Tab-separated table of C-alpha atoms in Angstrom:
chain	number	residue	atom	x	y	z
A	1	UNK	CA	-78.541	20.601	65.110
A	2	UNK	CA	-79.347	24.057	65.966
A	3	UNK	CA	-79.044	25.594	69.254
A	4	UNK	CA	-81.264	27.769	70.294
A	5	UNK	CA	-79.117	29.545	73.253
A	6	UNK	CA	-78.203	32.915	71.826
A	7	UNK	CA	-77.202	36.093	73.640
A	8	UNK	CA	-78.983	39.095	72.435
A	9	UNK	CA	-76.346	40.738	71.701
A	10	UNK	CA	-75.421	38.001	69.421
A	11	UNK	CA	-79.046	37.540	67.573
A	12	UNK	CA	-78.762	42.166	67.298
A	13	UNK	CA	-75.246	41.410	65.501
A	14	UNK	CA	-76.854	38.666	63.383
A	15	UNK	CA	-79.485	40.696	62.209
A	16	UNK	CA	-77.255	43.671	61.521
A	17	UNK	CA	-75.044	41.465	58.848
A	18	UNK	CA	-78.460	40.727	56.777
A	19	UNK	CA	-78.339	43.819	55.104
A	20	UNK	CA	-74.676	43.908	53.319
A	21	UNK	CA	-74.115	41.021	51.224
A	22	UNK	CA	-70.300	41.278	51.345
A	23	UNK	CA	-70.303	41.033	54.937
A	24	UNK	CA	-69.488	37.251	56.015
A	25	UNK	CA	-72.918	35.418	56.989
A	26	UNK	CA	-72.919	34.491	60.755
A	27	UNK	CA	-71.165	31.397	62.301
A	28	UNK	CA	-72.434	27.960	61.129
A	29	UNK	CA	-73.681	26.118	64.467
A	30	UNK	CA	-71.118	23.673	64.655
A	31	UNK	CA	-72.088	21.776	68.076
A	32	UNK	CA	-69.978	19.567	69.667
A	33	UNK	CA	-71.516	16.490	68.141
A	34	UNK	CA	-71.677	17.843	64.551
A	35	UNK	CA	-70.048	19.262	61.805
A	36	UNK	CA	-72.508	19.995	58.403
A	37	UNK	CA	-71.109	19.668	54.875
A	38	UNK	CA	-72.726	20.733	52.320
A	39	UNK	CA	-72.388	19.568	48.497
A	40	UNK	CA	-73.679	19.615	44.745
A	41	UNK	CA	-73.548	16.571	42.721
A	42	UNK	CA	-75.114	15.078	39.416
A	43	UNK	CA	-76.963	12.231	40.514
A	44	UNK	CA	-79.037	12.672	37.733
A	45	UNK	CA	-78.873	13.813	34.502
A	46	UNK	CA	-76.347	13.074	31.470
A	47	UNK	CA	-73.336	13.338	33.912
A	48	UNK	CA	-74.813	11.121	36.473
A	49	UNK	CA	-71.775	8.437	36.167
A	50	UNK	CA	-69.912	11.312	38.181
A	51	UNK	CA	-72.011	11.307	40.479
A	52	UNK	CA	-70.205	8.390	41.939
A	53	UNK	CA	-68.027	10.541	43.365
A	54	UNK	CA	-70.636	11.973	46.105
A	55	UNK	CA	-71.610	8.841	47.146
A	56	UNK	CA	-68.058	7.801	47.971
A	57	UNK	CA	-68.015	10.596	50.012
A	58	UNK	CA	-71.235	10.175	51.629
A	59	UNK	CA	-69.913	6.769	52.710
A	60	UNK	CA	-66.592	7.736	53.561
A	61	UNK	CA	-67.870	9.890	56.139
A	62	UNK	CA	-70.155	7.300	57.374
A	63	UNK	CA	-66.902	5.160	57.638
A	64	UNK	CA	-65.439	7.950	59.970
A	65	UNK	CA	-68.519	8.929	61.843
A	66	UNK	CA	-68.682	4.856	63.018
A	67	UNK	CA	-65.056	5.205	64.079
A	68	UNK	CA	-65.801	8.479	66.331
A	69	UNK	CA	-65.965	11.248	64.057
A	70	UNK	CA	-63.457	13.677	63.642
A	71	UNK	CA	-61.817	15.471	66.879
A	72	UNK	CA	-65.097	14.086	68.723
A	73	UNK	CA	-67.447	15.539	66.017
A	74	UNK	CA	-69.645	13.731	63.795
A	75	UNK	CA	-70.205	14.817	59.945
A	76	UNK	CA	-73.492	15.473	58.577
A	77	UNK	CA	-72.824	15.281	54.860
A	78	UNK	CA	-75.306	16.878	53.094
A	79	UNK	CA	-75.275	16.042	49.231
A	80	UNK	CA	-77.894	17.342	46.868
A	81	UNK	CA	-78.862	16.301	42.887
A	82	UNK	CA	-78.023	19.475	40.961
A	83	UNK	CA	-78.568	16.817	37.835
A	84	UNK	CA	-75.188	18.914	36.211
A	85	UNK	CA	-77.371	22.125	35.737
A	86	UNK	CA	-75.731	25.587	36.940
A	87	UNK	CA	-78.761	27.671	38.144
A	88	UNK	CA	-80.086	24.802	40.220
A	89	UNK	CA	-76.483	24.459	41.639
A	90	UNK	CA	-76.780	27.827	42.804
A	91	UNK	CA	-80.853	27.622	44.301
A	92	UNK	CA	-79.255	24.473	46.387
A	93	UNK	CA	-76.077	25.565	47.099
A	94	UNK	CA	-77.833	28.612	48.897
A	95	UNK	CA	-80.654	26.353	50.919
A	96	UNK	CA	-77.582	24.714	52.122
A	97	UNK	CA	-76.151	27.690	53.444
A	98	UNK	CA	-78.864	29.960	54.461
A	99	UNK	CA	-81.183	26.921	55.508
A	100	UNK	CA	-79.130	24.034	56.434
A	101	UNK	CA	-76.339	26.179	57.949
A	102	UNK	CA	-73.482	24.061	56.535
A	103	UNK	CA	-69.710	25.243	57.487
A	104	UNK	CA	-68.970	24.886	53.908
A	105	UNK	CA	-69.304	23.414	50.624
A	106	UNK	CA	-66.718	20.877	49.543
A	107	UNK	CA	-66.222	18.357	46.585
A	108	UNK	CA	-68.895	19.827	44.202
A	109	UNK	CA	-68.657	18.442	40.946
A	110	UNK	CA	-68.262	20.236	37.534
A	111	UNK	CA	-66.781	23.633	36.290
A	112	UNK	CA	-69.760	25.484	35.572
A	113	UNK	CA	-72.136	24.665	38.811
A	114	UNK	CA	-68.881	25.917	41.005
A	115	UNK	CA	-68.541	29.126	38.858
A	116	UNK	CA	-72.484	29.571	39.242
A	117	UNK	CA	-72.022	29.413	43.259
A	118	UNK	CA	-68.770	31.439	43.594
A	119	UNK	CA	-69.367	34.815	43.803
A	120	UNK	CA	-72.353	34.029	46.468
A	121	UNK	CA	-69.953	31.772	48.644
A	122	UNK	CA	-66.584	33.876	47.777
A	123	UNK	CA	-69.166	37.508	49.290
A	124	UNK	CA	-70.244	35.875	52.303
A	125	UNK	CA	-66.896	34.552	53.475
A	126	UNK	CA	-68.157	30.560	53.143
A	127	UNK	CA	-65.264	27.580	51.857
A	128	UNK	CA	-65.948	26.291	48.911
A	129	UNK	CA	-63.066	23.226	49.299
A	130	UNK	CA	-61.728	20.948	47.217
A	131	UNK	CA	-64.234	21.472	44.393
A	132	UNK	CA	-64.550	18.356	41.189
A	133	UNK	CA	-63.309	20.480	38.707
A	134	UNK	CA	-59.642	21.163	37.196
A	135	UNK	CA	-60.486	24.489	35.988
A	136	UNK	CA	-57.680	26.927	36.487
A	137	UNK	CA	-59.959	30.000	37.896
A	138	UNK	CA	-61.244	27.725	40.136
A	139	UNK	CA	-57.870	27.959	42.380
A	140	UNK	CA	-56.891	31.593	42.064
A	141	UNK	CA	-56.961	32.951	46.145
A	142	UNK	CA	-55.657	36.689	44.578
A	143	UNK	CA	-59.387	36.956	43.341
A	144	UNK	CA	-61.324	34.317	45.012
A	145	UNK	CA	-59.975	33.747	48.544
A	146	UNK	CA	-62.389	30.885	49.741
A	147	UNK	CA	-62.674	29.049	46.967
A	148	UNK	CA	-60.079	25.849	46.689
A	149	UNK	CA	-59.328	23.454	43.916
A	150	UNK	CA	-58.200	19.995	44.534
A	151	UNK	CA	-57.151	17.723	41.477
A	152	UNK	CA	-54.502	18.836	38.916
A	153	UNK	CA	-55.124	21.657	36.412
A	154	UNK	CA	-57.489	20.197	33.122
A	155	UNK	CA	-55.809	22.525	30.862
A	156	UNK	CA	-52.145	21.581	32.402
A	157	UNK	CA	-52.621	18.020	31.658
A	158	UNK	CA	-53.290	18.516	28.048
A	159	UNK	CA	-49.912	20.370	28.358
A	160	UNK	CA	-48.318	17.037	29.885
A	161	UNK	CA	-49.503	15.149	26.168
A	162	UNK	CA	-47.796	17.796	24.113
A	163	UNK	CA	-44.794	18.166	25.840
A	164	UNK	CA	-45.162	13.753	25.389
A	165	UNK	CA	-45.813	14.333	21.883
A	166	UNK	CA	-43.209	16.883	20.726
A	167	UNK	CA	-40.780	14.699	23.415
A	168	UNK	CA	-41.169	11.074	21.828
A	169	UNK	CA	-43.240	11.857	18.396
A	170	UNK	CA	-42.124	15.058	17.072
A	171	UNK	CA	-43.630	15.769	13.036
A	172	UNK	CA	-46.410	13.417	13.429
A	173	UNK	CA	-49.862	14.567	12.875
A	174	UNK	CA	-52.300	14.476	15.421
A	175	UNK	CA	-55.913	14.331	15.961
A	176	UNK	CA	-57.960	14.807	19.022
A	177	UNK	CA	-61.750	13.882	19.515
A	178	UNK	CA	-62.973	16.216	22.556
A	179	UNK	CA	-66.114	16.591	24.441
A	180	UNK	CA	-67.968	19.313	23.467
A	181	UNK	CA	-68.274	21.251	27.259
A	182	UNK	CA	-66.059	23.374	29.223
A	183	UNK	CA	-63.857	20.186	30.539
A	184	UNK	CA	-63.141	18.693	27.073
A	185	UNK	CA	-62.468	22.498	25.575
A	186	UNK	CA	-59.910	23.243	28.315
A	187	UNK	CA	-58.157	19.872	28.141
A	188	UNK	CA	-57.563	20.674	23.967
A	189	UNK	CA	-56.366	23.985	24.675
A	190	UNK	CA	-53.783	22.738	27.077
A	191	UNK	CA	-53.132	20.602	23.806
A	192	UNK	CA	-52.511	23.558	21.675
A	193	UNK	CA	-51.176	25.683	24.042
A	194	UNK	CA	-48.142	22.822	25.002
A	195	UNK	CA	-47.752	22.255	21.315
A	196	UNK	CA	-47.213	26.101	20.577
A	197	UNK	CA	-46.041	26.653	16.992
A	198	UNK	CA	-46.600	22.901	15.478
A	199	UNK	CA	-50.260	23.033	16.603
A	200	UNK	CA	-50.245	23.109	12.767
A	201	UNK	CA	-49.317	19.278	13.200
A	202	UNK	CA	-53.281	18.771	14.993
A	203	UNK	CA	-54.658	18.017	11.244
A	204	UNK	CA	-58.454	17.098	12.700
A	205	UNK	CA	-60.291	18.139	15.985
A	206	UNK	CA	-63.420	16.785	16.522
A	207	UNK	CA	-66.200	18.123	19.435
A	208	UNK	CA	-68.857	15.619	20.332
A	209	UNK	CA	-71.743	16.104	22.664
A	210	UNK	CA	-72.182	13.546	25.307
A	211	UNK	CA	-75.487	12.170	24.139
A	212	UNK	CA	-73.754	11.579	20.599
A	213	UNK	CA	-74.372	8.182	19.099
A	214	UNK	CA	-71.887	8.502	15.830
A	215	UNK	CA	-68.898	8.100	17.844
A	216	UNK	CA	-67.624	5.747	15.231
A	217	UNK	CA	-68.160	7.624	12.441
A	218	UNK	CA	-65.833	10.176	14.249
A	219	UNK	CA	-63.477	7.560	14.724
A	220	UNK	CA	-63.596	6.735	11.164
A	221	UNK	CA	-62.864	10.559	10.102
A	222	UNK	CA	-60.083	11.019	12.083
A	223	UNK	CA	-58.176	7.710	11.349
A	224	UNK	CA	-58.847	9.137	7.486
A	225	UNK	CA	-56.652	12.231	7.905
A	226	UNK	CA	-53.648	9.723	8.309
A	227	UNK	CA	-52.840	10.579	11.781
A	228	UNK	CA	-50.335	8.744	14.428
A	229	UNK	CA	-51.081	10.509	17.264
A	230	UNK	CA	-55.401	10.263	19.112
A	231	UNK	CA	-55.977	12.768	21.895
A	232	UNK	CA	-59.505	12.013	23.819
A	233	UNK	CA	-60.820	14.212	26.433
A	234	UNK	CA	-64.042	12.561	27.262
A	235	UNK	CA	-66.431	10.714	29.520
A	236	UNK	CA	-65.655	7.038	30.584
A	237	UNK	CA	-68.246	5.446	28.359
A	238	UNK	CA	-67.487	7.260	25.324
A	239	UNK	CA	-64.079	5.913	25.328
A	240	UNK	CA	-65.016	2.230	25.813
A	241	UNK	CA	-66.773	2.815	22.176
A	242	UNK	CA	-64.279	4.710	20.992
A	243	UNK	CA	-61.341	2.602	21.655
A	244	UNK	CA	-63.784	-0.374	20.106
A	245	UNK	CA	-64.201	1.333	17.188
A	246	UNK	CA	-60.396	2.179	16.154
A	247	UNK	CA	-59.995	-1.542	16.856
A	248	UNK	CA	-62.652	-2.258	14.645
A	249	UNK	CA	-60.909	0.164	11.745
A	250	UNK	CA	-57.549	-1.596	12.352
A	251	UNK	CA	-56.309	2.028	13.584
A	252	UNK	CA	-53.674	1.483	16.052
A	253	UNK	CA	-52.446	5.550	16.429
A	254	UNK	CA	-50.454	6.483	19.685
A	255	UNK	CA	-53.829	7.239	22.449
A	256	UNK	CA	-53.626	9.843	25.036
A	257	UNK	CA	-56.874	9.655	26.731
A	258	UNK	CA	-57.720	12.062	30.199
A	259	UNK	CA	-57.011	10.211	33.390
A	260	UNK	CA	-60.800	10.683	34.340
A	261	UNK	CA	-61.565	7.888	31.546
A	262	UNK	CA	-58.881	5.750	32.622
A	263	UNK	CA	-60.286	2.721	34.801
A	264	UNK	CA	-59.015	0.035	34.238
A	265	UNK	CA	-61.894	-2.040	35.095
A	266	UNK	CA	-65.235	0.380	34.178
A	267	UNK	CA	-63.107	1.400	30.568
A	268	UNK	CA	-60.412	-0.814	29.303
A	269	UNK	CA	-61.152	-4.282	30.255
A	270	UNK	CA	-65.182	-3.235	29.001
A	271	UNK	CA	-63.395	-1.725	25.391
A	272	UNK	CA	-60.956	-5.263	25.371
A	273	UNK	CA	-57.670	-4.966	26.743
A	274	UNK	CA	-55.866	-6.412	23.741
A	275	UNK	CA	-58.057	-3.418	22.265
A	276	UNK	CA	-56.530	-0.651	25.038
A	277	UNK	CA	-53.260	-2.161	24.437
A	278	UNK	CA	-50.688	0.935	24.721
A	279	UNK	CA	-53.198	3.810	25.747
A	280	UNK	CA	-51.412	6.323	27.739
A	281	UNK	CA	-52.442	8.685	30.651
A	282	UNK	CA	-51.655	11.241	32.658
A	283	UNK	CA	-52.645	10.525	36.322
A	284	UNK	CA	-52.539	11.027	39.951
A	285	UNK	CA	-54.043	7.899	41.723
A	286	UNK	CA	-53.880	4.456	41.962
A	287	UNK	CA	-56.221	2.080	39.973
A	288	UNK	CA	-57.770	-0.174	42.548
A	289	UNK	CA	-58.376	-2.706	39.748
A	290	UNK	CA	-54.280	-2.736	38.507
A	291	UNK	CA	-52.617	-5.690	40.216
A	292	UNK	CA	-49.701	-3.642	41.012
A	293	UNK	CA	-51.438	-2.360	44.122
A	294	UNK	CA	-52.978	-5.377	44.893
A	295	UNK	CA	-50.790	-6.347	48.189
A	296	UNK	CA	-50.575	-3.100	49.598
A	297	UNK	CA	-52.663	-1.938	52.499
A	298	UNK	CA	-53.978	1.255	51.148
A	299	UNK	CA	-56.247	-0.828	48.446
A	300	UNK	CA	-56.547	-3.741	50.700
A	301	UNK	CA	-59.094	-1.008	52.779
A	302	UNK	CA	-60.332	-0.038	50.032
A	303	UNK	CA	-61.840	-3.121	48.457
A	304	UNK	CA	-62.796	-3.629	52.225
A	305	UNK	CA	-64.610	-0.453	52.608
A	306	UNK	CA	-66.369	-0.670	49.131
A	307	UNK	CA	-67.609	-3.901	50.233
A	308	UNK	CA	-69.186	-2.465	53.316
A	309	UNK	CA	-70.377	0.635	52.017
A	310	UNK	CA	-71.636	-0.733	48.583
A	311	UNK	CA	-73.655	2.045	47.897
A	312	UNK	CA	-69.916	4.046	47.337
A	313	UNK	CA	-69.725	3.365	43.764
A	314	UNK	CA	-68.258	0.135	43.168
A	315	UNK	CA	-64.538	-0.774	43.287
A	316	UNK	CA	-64.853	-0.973	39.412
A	317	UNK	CA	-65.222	2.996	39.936
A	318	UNK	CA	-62.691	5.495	39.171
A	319	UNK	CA	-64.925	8.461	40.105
A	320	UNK	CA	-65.476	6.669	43.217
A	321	UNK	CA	-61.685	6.653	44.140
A	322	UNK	CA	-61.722	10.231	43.508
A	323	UNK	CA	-64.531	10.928	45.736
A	324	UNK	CA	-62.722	8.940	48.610
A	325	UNK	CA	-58.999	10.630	48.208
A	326	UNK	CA	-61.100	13.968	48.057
A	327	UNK	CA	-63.087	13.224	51.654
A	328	UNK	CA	-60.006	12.089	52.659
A	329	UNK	CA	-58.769	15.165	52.063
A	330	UNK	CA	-61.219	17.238	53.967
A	331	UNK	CA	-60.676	15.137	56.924
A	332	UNK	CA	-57.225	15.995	57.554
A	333	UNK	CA	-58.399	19.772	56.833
A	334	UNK	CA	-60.760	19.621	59.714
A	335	UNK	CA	-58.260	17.529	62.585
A	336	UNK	CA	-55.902	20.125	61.659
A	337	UNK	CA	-58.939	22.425	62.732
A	338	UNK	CA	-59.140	21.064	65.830
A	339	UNK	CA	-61.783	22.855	68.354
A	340	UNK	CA	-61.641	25.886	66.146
A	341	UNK	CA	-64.379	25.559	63.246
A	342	UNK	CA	-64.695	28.775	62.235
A	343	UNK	CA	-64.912	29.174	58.906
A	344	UNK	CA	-61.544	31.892	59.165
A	345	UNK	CA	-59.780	28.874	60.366
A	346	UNK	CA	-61.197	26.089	57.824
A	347	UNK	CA	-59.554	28.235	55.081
A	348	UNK	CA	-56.135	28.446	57.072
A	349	UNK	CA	-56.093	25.388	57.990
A	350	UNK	CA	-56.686	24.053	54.457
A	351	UNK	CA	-53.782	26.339	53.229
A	352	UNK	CA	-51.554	24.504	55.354
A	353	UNK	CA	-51.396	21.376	54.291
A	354	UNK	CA	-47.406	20.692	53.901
A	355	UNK	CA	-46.391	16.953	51.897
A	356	UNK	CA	-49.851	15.315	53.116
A	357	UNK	CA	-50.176	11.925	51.480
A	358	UNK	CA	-53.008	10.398	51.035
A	359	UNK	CA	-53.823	7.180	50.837
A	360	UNK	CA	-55.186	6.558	47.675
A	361	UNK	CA	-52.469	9.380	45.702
A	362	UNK	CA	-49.766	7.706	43.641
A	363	UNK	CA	-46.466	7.371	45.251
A	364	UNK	CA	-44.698	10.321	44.972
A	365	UNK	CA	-47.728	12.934	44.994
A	366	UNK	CA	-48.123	14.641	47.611
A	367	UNK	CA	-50.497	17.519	48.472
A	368	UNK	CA	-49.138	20.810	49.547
A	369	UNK	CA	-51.148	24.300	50.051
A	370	UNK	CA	-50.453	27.811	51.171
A	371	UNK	CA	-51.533	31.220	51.635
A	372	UNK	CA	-51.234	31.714	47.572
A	373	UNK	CA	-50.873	28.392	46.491
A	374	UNK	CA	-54.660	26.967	45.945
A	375	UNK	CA	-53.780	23.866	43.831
A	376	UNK	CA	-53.463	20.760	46.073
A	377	UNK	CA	-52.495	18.290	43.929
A	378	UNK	CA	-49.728	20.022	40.893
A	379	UNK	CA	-48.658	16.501	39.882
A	380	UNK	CA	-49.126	14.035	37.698
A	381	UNK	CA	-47.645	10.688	36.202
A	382	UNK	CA	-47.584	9.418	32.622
A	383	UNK	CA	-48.740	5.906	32.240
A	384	UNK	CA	-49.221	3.296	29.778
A	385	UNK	CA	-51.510	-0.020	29.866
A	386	UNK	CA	-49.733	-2.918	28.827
A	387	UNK	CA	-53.226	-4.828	28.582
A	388	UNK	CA	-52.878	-5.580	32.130
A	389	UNK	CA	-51.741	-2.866	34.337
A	390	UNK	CA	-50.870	1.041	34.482
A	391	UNK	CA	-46.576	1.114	33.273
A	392	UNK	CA	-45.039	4.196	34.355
A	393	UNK	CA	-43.193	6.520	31.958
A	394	UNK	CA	-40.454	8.020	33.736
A	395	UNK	CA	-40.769	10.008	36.575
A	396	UNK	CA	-43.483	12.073	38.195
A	397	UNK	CA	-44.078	15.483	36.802
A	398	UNK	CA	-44.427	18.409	38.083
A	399	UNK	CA	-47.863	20.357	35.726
A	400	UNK	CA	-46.481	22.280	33.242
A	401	UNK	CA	-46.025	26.027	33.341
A	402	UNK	CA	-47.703	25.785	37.112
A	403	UNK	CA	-47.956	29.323	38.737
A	404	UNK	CA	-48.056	28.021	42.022
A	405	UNK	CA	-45.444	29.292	44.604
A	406	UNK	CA	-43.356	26.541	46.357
């Protein structure tokens, strides 16, 4: 809600910053009623599955706005359909700003809409929090001060496989089958980046587009090349088929599939789990659907609050999950903020967030920040489906070669 009380002084000083882009934009009207979020999302579009993720959000705040709001304050979530398409990330991303006067932008999904929007945000001194992508340049505060990842590095987890690889399967030839975009490319760099020297042993790499209907004939080419070892980086649907289709082809290889596409109830029990059988990932939070978790509080409110907020996702939703732990997130960023929602302290106060743990993280990760460190979340745990739930693999790991400062 705007306010329409100004000084003159202040409208003179708001007028004045028009003219220099750098300079920060003025204050967002935060009331004491209201706090405005803004945020981008693909509600539409061949990555609308993700989309998931903004609705949890949506209804997570509504959760918290019924129980009082944060520090007195209600939150106006503002989520728009940028149906996964850069330059109309960007056109939104500035009506929020400029015309819905949000204190910042947080959650927005995919690697190439937050790149489109960074340098605008970044140039007027705006947060851009906890944004849906695992893109290492999307975390770097040397360059980009007020811009903030959230989930572990893509690239770093396709590290985690090869260091699993070259740990428990050295010599054996691997293939991967990758989705052609800038998620799927990073995650098979990490591959041949952690397998250094024997990246000689990846025989056959495969790039798909996500509308591509011959998954199984790129099944059938890669268990040809006499592989032991199947790296997918892909969406959740393509790996239903694709783990179908090496059952189909009596290929049994060692799968490492991205944690993203690792539901237990949306992927693996859809594919067969006698089919998913052994399929290992790399992941930070629990599976609402794995029975492991299914006495403990933590999931106990979350089945309750997808039930009353239906419109979240589904509890069958991974990407929903994400989209709560991530509002969650936020949350403690702004109590921390207290009375003072400047956007100055936002930033500091989401650089300070020292062994939070959230609900919905794994046991064991924790989320830490500071004044250089711009990675929340730098661990992850290797698990494996024994056609029932997630089985740990040792202990939780630390991303590989992580640059951030303890």
């Amino acid at each position: 809600m705007q306010s329409w009380i100004r000084t003159p002084i202040a409208i003179v000083v708001a007028l004045a910053s028009l003219g220099a882009i750098t300079e920060r934009v003025r204050e967002p009207d935060v009331t004491d009623t209201e706090i405005r979020i803004g945020n981008v999302m693909p509600y539409s579009g061949s990555l609308e599955a993700f989309g998931a993720i903004g609705k949890a959000e949506a209804a997570y705040f509504e959760m918290i706005n019924e129980r009082g709001g944060i520090n007195g304050r209600k939150v106006r979530f503002i989520s728009r359909d940028d149906k996964s398409n850069p330059s109309t990330a960007l056109e939104l991303t500035r009506d929020l700003i400029e015309t819905e006067n949000v204190l910042l932008m947080f959650g927005s999904f995919g690697t190439p809409g937050n790149f489109a929007v960074r340098t605008y945000l970044n140039e007027r001194q705006i947060p851009q929090l906890f944004v849906a992508s695992g893109d290492d340049h999307l975390s770097d505060p040397t360059l980009f001060p007020w811009t903030m990842g959230w989930q572990p590095s893509i690239r770093e987890e396709g590290r985690i496989y090869a260091n699993y690889i070259q740990a428990f399967y050295p010599g054996k030839r691997i293939v991967a089958l990758w989705q052609n975009d800038h998620f799927g490319r990073e995650l098979f760099r990490g591959l041949q980046d952690g397998l250094g020297d024997i990246a000689r042993m990846i025989k056959v790499d495969i790039a798909y587009d996500v509308a591509d209907e011959h998954l199984g004939t790129h099944v059938s080419v890669l268990k040809r090349s006499g592989a032991e070892i199947f790296v997918f980086a892909g969406a959740p649907a393509d790996l239903t088929k694709v783990i179908r289709s090496a059952a189909e082809l009596n290929w049994h290889p060692v799968f490492l599939l991205n944690h993203m596409s690792s539901s237990i109830a949306t992927v693996l029990k859809p594919a067969g789990p006698e089919k998913a059988l052994g399929v290992i990932t790399a992941t930070f939070l629990k599976d609402a659907n794995d029975p492991v978790w299914k006495d403990e509080q933590a999931v106990k409110d979350w089945q309750a609050f997808i039930e009353k907020y239906n419109r979240a996702g589904g509890n069958d939703d991974s990407a929903a999950m994400f989209g709560y732990a991530a509002a969650e997130t936020l949350a403690q960023v702004l109590r921390q903020c207290g009375d003072d929602l400047s956007r100055d302290n936002v930033m500091k106060q989401a650089a300070a967030l020292e062994d939070y743990q959230g609900s919905i993280l794994l046991p064991g990760i924790k989320i830490n920040t500071g004044r250089w460190d711009f990675r929340p979340i730098k661990h992850l745990r290797l698990v494996q489906f024994d056609g029932r739930s997630w089985q740990p693999i040792g202990d939780v790991l630390e991303t590989a070669f992580s640059r951030a400062q303890k």
